[in-house]
PDB file of C-alpha atoms in Angstrom:
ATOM      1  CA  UNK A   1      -0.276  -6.837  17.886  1.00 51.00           C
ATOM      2  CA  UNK A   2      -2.239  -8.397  15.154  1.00 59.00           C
ATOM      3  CA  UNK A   3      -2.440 -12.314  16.044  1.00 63.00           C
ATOM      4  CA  UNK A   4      -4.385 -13.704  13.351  1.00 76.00           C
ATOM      5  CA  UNK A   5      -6.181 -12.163  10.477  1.00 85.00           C
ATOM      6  CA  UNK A   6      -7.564 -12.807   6.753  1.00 90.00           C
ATOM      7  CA  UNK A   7      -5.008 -12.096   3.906  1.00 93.00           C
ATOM      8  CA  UNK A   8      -7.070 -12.650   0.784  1.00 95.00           C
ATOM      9  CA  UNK A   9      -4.510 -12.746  -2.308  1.00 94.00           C
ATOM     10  CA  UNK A  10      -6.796 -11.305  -5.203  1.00 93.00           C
ATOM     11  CA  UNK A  11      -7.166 -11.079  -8.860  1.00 90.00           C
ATOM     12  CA  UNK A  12      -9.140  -7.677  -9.232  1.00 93.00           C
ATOM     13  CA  UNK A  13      -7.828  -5.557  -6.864  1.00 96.00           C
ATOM     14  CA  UNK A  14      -9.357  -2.440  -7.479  1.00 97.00           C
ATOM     15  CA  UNK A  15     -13.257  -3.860  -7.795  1.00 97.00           C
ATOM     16  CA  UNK A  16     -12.247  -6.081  -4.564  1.00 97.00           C
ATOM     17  CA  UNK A  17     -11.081  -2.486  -2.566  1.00 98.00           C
ATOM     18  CA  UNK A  18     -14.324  -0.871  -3.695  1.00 98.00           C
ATOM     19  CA  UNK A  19     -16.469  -3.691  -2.574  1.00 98.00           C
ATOM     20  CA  UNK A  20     -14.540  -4.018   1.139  1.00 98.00           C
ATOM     21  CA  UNK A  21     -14.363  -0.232   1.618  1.00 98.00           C
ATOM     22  CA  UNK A  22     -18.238  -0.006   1.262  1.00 98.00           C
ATOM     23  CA  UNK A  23     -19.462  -2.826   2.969  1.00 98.00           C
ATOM     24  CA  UNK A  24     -16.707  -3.294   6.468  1.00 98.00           C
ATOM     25  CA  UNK A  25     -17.302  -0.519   8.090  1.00 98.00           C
ATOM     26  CA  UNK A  26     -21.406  -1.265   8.642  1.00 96.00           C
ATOM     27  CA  UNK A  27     -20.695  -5.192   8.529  1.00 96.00           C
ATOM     28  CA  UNK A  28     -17.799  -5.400  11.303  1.00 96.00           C
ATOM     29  CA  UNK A  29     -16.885  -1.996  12.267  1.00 97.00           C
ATOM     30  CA  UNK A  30     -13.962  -2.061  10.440  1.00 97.00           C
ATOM     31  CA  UNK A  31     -11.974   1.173   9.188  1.00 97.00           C
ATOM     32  CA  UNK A  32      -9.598   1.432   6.504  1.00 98.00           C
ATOM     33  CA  UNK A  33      -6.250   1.881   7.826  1.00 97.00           C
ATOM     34  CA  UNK A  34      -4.059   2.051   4.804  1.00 97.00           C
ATOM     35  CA  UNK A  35      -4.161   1.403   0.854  1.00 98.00           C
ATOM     36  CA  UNK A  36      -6.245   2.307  -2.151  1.00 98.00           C
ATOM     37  CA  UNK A  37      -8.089   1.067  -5.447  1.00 98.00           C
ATOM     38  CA  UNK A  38      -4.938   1.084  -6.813  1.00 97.00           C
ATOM     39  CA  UNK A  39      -3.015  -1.629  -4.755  1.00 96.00           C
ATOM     40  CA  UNK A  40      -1.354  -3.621  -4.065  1.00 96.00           C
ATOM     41  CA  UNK A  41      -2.286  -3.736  -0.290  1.00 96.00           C
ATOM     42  CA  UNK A  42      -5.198  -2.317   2.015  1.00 98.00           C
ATOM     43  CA  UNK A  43      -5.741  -3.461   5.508  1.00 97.00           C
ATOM     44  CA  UNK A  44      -9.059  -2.875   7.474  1.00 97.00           C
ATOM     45  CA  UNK A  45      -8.894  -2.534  11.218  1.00 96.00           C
ATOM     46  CA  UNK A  46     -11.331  -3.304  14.105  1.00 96.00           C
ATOM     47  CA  UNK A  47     -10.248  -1.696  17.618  1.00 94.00           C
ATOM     48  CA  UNK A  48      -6.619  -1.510  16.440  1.00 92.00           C
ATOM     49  CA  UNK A  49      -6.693  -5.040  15.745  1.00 93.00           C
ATOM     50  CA  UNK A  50      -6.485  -6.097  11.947  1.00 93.00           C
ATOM     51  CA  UNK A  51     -10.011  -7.556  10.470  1.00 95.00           C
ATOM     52  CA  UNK A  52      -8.929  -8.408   6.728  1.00 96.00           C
ATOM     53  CA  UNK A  53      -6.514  -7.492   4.496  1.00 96.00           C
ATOM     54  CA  UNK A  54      -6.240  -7.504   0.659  1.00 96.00           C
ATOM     55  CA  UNK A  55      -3.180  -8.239  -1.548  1.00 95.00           C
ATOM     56  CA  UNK A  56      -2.578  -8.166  -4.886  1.00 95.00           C
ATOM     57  CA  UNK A  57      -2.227 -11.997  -6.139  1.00 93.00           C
ATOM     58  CA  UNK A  58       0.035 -11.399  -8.940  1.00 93.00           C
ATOM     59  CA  UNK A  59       2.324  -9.161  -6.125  1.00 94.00           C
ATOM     60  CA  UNK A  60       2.466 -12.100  -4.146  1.00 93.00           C
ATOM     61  CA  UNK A  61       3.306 -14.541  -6.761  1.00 93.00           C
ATOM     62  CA  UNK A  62       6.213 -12.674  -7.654  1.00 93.00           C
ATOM     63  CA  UNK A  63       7.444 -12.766  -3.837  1.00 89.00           C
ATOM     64  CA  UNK A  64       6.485 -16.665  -3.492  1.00 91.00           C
ATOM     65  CA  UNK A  65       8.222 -17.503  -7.194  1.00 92.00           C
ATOM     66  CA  UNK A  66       5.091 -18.529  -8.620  1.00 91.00           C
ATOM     67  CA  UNK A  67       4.205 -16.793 -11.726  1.00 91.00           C
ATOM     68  CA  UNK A  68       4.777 -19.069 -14.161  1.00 92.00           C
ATOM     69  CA  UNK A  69       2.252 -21.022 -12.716  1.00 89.00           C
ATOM     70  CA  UNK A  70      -1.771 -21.390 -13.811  1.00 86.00           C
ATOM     71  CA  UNK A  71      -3.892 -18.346 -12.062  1.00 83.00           C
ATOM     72  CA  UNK A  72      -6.842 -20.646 -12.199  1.00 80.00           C
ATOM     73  CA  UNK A  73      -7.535 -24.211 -11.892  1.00 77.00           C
ATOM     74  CA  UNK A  74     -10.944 -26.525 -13.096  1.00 74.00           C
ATOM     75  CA  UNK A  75     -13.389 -25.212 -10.528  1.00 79.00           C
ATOM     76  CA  UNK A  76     -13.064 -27.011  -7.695  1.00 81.00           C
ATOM     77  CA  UNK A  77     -14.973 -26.681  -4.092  1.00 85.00           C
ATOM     78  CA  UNK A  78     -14.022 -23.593  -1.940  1.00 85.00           C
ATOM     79  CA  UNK A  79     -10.840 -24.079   0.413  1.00 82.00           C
ATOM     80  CA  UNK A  80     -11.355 -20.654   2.477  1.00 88.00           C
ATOM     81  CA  UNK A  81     -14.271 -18.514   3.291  1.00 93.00           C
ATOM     82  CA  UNK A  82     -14.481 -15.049   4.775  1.00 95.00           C
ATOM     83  CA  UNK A  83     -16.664 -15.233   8.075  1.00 95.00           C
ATOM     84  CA  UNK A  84     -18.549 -11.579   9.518  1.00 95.00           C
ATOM     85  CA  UNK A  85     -20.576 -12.181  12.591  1.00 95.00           C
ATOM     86  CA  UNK A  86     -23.176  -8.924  12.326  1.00 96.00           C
ATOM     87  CA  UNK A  87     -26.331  -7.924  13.738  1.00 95.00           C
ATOM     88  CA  UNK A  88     -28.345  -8.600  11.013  1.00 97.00           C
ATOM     89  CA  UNK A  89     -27.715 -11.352   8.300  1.00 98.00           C
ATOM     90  CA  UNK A  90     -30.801  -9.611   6.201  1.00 98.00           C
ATOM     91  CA  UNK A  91     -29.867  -6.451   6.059  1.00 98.00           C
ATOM     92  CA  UNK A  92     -26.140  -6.999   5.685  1.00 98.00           C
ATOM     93  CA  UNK A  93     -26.828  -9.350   2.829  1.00 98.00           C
ATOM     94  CA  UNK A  94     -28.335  -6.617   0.966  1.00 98.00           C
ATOM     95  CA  UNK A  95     -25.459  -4.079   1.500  1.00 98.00           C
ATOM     96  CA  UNK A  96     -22.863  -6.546   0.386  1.00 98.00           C
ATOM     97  CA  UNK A  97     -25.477  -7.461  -2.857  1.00 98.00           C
ATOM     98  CA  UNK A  98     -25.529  -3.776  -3.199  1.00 98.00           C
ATOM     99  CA  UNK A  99     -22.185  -3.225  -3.363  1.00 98.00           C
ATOM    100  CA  UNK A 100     -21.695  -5.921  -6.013  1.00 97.00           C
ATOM    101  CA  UNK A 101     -21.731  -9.401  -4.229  1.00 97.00           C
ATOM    102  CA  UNK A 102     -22.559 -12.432  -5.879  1.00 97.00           C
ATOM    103  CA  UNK A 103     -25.571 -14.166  -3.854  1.00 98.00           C
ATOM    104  CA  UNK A 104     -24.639 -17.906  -3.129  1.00 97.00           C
ATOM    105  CA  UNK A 105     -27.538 -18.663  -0.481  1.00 97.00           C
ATOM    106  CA  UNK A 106     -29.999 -16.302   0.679  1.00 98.00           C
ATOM    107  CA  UNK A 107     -30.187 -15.625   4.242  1.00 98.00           C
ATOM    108  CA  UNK A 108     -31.520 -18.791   6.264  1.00 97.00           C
ATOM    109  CA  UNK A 109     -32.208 -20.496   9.929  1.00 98.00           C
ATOM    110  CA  UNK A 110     -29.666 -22.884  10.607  1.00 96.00           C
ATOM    111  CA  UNK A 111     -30.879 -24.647  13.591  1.00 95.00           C
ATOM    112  CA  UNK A 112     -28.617 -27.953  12.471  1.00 95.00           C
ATOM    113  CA  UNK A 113     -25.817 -26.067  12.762  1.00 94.00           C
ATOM    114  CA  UNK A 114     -26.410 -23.941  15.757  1.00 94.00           C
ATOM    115  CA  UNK A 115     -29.865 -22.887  17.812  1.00 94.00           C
ATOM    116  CA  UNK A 116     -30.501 -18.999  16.809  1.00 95.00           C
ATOM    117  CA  UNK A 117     -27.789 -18.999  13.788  1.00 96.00           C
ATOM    118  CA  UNK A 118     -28.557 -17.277  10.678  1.00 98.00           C
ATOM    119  CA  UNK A 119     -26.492 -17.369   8.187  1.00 98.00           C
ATOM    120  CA  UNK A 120     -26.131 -15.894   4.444  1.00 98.00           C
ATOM    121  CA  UNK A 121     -23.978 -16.860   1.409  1.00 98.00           C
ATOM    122  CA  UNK A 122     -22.158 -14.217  -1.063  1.00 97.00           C
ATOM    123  CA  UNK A 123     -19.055 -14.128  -3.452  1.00 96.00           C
ATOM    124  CA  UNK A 124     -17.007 -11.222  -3.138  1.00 96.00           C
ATOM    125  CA  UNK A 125     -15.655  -9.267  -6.613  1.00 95.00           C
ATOM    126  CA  UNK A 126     -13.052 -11.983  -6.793  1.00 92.00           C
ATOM    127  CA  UNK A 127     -14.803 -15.025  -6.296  1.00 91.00           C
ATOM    128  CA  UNK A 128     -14.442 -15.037  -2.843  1.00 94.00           C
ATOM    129  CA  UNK A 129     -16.690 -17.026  -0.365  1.00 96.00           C
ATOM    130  CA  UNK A 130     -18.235 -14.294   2.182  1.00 97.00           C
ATOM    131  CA  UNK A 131     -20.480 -16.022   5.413  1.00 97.00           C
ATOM    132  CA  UNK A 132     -22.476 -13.229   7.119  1.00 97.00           C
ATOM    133  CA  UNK A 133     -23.980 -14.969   9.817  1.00 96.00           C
ATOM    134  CA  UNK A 134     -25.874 -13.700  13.397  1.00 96.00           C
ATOM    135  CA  UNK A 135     -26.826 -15.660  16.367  1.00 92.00           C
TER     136      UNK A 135
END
């Protein structure tokens, strides 16, 4: 049973699929379990548990009764962020960069925040805040 998991509602589906599909599997282990570029649903999987899944935001609106409302708002400060522990923050930066992340913060020591953490910043296709961090 699936307890708790990421369910990141998103505005470019198919660029968001391509992006996940290439970079889970060496970040987290993760294997695609069902969907396509096409939509409106994918779910990755780690050990039969699932890691993320994607949804199509204009799918879900229709379900919650919110499309006549504004898809975006002034920018304002992130409210979620995506969080893969790997092995290496370095080298998994540059996959997800690769792969067509946006860098936010390039991979750094963060002895404030924990001793041995290292943690890079990205943006997924959709504007997405990805941590990649190690410790």
């Amino acid at each position: 049973m699936d307890a708790l998991h990421p369910r990141l509602l998103v505005t470019h589906f198919a660029e968001c699929f391509t992006f996940y599909a290439a970079v889970l599997p060496d970040l987290i282990g993760a294997n695609l379990i069902k969907g396509t570029p096409e939509g409106p649903y994918a779910n990755w999987d780690v050990d039969n548990q699932a890691a993320l899944i994607l949804f199509d935001r204009t799918a879900m609106a229709k379900v919650a009764g919110t499309t006549t409302l504004p898809t975006q708002s002034t920018p304002t400060q992130d409210t979620v962020m995506f969080v893969c522990r790997v092995k290496d923050v370095d080298t998994a930066h540059t996959l997800c960069l690769q792969n067509g992340a946006t860098p936010v913060t390039a991979p750094t020591n963060r002895p404030d925040w924990s001793p041995n953490l290292r943690t890079a910043h990205l943006r997924d296709p959709a504007g997405t805040l990805i941590e990649l961090q190690s410790y």
